[in-house]
Short mmCIF file of C-alpha atoms and ligand atoms in Angstrom, two decimals:
data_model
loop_
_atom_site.label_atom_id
_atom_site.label_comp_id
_atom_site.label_asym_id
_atom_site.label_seq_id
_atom_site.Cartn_x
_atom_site.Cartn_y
_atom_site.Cartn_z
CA UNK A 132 68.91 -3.91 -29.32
CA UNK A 133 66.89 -6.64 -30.44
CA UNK A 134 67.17 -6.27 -33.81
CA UNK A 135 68.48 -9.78 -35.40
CA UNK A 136 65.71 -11.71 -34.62
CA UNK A 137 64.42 -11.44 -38.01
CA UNK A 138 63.85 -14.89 -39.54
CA UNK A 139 65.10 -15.32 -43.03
CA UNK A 140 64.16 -18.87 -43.46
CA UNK A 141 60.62 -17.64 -44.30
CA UNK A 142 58.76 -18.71 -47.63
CA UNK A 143 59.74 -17.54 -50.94
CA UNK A 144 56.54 -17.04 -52.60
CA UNK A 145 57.73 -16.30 -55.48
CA UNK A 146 61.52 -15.51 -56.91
CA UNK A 147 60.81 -11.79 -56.60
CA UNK A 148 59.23 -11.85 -53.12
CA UNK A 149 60.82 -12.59 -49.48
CA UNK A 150 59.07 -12.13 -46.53
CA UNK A 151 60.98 -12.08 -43.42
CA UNK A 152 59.06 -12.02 -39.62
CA UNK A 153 60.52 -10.63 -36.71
CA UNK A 154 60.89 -13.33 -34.18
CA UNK A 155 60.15 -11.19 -31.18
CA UNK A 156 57.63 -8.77 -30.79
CA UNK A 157 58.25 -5.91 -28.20
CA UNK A 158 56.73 -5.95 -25.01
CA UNK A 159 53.59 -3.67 -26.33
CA UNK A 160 51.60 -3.86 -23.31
CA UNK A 161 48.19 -5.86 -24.12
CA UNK A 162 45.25 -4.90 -25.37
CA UNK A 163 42.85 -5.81 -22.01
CA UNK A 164 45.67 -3.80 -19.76
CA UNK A 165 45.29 -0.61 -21.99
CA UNK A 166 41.33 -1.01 -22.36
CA UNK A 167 41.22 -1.16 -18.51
CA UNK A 168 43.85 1.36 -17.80
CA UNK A 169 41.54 4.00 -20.54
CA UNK A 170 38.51 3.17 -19.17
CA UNK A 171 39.51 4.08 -15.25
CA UNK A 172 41.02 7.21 -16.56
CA UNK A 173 39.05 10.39 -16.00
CA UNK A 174 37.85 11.30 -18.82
CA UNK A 175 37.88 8.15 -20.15
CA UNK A 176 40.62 7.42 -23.49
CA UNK A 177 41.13 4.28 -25.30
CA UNK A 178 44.02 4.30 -27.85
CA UNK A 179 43.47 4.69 -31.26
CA UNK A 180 45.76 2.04 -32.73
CA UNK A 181 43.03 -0.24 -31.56
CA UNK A 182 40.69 0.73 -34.44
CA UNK A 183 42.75 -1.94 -37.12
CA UNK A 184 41.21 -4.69 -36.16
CA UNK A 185 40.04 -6.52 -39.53
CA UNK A 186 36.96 -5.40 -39.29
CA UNK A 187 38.72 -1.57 -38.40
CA UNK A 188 40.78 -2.02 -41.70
CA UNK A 189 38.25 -2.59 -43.82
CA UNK A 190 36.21 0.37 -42.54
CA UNK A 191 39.54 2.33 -42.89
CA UNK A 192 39.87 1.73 -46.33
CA UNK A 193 35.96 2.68 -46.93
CA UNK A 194 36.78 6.13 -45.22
CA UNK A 195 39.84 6.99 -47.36
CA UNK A 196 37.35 6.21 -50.29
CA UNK A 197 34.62 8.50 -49.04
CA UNK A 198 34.10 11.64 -50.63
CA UNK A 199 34.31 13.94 -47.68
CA UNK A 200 37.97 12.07 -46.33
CA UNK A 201 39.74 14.84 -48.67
CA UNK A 202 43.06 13.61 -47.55
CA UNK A 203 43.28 10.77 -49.74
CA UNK A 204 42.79 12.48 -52.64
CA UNK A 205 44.73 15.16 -51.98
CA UNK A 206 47.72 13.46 -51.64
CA UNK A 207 47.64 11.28 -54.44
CA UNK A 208 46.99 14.46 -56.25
CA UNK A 209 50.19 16.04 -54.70
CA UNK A 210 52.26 12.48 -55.81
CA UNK A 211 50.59 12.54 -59.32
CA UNK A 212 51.81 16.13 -59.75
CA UNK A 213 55.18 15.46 -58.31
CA UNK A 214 56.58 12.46 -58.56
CA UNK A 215 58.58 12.22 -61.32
CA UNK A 216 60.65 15.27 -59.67
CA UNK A 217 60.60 13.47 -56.90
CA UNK A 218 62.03 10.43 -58.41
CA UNK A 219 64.78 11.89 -60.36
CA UNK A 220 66.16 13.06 -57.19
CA UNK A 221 67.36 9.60 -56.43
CA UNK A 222 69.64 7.22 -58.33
CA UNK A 223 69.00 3.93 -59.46
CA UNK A 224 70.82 2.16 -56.40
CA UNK A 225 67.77 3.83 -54.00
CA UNK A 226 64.76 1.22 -52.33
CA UNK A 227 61.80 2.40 -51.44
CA UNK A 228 60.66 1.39 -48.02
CA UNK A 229 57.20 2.18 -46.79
CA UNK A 230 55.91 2.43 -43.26
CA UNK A 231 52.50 0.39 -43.78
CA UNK A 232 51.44 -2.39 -46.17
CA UNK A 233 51.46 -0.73 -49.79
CA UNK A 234 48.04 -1.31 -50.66
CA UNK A 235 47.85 2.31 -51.71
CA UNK A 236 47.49 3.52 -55.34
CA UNK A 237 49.72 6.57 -53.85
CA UNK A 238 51.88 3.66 -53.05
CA UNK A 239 52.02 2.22 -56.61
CA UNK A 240 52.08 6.15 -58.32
CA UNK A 241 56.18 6.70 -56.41
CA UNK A 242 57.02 2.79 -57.29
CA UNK A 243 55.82 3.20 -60.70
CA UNK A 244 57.40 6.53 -61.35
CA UNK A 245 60.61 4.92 -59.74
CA UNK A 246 60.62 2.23 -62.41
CA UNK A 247 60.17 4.11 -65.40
CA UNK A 248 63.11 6.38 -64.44
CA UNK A 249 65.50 3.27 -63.48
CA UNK A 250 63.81 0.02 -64.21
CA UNK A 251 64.39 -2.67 -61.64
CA UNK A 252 63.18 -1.23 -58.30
CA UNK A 253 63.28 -2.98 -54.55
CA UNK A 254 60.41 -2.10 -52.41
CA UNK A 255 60.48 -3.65 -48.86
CA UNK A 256 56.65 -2.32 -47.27
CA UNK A 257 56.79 -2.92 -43.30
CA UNK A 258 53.56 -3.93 -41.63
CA UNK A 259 52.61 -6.00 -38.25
CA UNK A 260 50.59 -7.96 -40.31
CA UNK A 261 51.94 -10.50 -42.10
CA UNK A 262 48.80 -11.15 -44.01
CA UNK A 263 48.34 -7.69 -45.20
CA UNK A 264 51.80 -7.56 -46.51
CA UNK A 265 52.00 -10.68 -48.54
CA UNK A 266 48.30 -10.17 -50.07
CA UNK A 267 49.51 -6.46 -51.17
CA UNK A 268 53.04 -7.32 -52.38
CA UNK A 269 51.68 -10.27 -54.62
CA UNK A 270 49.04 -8.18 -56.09
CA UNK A 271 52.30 -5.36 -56.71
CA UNK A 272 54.27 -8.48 -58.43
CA UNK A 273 51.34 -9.47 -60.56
CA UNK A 274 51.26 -6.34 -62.18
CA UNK A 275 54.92 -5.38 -62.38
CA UNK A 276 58.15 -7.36 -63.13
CA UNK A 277 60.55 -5.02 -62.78
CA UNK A 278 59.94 -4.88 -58.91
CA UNK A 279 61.68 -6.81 -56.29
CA UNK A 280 59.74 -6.94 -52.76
CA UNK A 281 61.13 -7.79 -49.33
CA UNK A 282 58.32 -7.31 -46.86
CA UNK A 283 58.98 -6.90 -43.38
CA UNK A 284 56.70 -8.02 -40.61
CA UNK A 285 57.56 -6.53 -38.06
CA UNK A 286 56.86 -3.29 -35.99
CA UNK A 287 58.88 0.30 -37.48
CA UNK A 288 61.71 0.37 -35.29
CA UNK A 289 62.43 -3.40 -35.29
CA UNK A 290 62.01 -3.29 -39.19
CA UNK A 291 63.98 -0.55 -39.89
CA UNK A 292 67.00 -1.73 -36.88
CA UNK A 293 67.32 -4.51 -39.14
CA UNK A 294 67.90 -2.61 -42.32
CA UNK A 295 70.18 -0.42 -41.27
CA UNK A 296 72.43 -3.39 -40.53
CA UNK A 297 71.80 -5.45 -43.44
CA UNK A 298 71.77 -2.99 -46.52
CA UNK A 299 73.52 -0.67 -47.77
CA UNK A 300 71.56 1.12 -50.59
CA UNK A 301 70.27 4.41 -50.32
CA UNK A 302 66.87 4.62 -48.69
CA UNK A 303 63.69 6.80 -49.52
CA UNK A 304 61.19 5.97 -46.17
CA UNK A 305 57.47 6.91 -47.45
CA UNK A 306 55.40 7.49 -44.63
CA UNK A 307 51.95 8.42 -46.06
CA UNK A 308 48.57 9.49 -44.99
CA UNK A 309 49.16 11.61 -41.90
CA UNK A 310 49.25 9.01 -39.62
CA UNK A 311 51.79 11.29 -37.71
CA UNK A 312 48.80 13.34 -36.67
CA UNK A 313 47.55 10.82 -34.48
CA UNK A 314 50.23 10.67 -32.27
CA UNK A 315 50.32 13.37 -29.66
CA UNK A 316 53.07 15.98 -30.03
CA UNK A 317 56.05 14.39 -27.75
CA UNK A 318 54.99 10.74 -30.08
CA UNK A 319 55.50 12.59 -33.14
CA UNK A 320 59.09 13.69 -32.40
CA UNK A 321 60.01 10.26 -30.51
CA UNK A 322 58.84 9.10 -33.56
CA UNK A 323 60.58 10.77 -35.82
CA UNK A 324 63.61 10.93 -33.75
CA UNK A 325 63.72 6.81 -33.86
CA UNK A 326 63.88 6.83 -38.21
CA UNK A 327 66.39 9.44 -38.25
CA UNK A 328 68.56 7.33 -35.91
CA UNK A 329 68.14 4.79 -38.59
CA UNK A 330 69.03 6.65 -41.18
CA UNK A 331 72.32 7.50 -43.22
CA UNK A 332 72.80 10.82 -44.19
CA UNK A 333 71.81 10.15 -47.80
CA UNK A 334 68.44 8.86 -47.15
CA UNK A 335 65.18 10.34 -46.96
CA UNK A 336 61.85 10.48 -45.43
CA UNK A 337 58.81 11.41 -47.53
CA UNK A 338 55.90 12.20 -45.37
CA UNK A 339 52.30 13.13 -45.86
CA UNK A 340 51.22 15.81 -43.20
CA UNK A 341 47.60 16.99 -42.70
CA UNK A 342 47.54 20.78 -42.67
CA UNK A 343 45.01 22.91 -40.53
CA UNK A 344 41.84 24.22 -42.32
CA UNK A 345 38.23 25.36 -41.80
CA UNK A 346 35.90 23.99 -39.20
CA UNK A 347 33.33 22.60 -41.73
CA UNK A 348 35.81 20.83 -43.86
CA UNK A 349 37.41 19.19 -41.27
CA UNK A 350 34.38 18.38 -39.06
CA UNK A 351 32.90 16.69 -42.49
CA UNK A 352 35.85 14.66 -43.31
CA UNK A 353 35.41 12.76 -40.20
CA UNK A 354 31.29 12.47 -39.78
CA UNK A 355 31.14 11.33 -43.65
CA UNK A 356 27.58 11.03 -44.31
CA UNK A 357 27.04 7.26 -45.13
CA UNK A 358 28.07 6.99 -41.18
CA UNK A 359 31.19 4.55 -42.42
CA UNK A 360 33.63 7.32 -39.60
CA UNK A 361 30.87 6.38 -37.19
CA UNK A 362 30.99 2.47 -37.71
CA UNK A 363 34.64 2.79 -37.70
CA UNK A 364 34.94 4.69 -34.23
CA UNK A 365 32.38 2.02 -32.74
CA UNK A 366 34.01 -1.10 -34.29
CA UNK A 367 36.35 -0.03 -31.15
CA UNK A 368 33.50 -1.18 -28.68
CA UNK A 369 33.01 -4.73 -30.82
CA UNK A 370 35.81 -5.19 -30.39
CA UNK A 371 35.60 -4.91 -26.82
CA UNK A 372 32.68 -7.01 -26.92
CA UNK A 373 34.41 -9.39 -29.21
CA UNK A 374 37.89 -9.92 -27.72
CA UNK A 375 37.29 -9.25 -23.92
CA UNK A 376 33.97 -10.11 -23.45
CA UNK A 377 32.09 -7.61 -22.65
CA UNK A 378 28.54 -6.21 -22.75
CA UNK A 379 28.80 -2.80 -24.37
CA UNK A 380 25.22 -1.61 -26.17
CA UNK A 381 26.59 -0.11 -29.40
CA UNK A 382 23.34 1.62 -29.69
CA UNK A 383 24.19 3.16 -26.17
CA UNK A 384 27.03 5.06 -27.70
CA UNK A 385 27.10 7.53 -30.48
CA UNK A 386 30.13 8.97 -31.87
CA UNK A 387 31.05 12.41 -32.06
CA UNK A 388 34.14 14.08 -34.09
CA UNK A 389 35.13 18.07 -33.60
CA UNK A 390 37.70 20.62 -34.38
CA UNK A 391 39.37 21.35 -31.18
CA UNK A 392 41.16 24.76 -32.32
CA UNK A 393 43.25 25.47 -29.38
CA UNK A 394 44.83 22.30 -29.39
CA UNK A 395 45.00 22.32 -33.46
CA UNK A 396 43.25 18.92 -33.77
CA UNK A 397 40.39 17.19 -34.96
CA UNK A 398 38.57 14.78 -31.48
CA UNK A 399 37.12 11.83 -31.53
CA UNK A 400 34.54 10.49 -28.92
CA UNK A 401 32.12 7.97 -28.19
CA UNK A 402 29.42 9.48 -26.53
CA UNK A 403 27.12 7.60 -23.76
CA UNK A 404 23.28 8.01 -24.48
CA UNK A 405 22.35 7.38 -20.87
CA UNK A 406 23.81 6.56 -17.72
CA UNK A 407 24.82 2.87 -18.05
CA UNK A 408 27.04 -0.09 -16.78
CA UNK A 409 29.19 -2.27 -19.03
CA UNK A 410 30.78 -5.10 -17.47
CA UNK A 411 34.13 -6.43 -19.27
CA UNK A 412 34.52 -10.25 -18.80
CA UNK A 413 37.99 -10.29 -19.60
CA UNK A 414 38.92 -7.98 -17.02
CA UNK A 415 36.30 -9.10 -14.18
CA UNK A 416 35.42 -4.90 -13.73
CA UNK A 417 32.60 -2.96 -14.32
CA UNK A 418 32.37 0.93 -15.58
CA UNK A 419 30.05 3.30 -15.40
CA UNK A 420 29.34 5.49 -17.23
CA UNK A 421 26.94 9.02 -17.06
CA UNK A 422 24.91 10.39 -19.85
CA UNK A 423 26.58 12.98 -22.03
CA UNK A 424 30.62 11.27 -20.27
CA UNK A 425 32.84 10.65 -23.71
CA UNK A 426 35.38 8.28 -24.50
CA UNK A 427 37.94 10.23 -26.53
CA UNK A 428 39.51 7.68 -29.20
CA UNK A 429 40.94 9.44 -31.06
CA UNK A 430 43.12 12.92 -32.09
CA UNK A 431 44.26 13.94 -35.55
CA UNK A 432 46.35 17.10 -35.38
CA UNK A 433 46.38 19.14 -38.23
CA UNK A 434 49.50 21.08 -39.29
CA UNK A 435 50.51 24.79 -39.85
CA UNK A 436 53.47 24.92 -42.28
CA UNK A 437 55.57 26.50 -39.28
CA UNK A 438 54.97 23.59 -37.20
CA UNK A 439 56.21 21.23 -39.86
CA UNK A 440 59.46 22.94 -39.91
CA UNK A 441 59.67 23.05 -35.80
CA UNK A 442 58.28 18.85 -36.14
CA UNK A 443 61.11 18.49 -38.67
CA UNK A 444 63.74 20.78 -36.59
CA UNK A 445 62.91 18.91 -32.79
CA UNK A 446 63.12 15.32 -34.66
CA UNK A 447 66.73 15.76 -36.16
CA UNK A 448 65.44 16.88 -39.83
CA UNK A 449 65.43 19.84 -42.18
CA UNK A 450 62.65 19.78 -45.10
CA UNK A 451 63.95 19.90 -48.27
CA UNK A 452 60.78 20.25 -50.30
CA UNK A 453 57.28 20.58 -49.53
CA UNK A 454 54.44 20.07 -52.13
CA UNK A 455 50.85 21.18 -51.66
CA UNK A 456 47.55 19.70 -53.66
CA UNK A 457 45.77 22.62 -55.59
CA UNK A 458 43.54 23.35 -52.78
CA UNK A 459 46.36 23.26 -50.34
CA UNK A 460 44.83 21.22 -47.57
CA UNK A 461 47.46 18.54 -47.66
CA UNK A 462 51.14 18.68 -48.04
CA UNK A 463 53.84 16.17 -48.82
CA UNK A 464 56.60 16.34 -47.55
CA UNK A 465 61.03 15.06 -48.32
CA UNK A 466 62.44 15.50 -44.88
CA UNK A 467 66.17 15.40 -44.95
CA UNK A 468 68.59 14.09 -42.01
CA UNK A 469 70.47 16.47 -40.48
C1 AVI B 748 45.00 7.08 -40.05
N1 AVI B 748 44.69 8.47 -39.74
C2 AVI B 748 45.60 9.38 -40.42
C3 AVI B 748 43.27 8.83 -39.92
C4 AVI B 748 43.05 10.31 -39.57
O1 AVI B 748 42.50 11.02 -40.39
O2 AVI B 748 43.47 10.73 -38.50
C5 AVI B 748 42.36 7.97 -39.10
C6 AVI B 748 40.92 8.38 -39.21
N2 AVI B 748 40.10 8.59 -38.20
C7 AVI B 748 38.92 8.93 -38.65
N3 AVI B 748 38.96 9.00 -39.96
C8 AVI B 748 40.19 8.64 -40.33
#
């Protein structure tokens, strides 16, 4: 495994703050390889980890803060409700670590709730983006002394390799937001499978799971009126414009979110207006494209409580607790190793 690249002669921004980079990346394969590879496929699919782009980010963040994105505020209803239960389940030897920056105020809620019960805390938040992660753990430092942050650049599985052979204090994982549901179902139990392995038998994984609802809800959470769930599935075709060079009208393309309820998941598309050619630089190919043919960018499953116990159950996990927002469209989630 290559695990020990992680370089610890990084900068000490401050005496509470280390920030250590994985030297080696793993061979992800590129983005102009899986932009040509989606784009010959029939239909056509480009993969949604593509959206975070800065630009993607940004729009991200505007989304969570929309009114119709329930999930946001559903779960940091479920944390405000719970987390000092939550908290007292774990001594004052546990660290949090988070899958994803920490710019969250759910984020701050669990790390704040940790430090009242046991004072000094250590939060390491593991992010590809180095930038991200040292902007959100200095504004975290700023506003409270008791915490101790070691941020990890690095993908999940290197990051969390490299913890399991270099501490030994008890572990609570936060994975927040549902970002399982965009993985397809064999992902989410690789997934899962891969932080289990990484885990001792006293830690635990506290994950945020989307759970299936009505049509109108859903289909409104992700065609928000102000269009900012539109912008963000298009930024994906800027991008394409930006980075490969290519010639895509976004005016051409219009997206298009709906419940699929057979397969328990809300698509995304990007829908051609007409019949058109785009021509990708980068890649010296053209594509066509027909009126009416979709790119599908995206899937977000959405959970029955059964199939949280069976996603637990395949992935090497029992659940210990599940909590629910008043409205029970969310759920959060303490997944124990078994
Ligand atoms: C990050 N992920 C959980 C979001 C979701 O709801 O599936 C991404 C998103 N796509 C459109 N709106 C939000």
């Amino acid at each position: 495994l290559d695990i020990l690249d992680i370089d610890i002669a990084q900068s000490r921004t401050s005496n509470r703050l280390k920030v250590r980079t994985a030297k080696k990346q793993p061979a992800f394969s590129s983005f102009a390889d899986d932009v040509s590879t989606g784009l010959s496929a029939t239909p056509k699919t480009l993969p949604p980890r593509y959206f975070y782009d800065k630009a993607g980010s940004e729009l991200f963040e505007e989304i969570c803060n929309s009114p119709e994105y329930y999930p946001t505020d559903c779960e940091r209803e479920i944390i405000d409700d719970n987390m000092h239960e939550i908290a007292q389940a774990f001594d004052s030897e546990t660290c949090i670590v988070e899958l994803g920056s920490g710019s969250s105020v759910k984020t701050e809620l669990i790390l704040k709730a940790f430090m009242h019960l046991n004072g000094r805390l250590e939060y390491v938040p593991i992010d590809i983006s180095k930038s991200m992660l040292v902007e959100s753990s200095r504004k975290l430092l700023r506003k409270y002394n008791k915490l101790h942050i070691t941020a990890l650049a690095a993908d999940y599985q290197t990051a969390l390799d490299h913890l399991r052979q270099n501490r030994t204090d008890r572990k609570l994982i936060l994975f927040l937001g549902s970002s399982i549901g965009n993985f397809t179902a064999d992902e989410q139990i690789a997934f899962l499978s891969g932080i289990r392995e990484d885990m001792d038998e006293s830690d635990r994984l506290l994950i945020g799971i989307d759970l299936i609802k009505d049509r109108d809800i859903l289909e409104s959470a992700y065609n928000d009126s102000r269009g900012i769930t539109a912008r963000f599935n298009l930024n994906l075709l800027h991008r394409i414009n930006r980075e490969l060079d290519s010639d895509f009208n976004l005016d051409a393309f219009q997206h298009q979110a709906h419940l699929n309820e057979k397969k328990g998941r809300v698509e995304m598309h990007l829908r051609s207006l007409e019949d058109q050619t785009v021509t990708i630089d980068a890649l010296y190919k053209e594509f066509r494209f027909t009126e009416n043919e979709t790119i599908h960018t995206e899937n977000s499953y959405k959970f029955t409580r059964q199939q949280i116990l069976d996603l637990a159950f395949d992935s090497g996990f029992t659940v210990d607790t599940s909590w629910y927002d008043r409205k029970q469209w969310f759920s959060v989630n303490l997944f124990h190793p078994v």
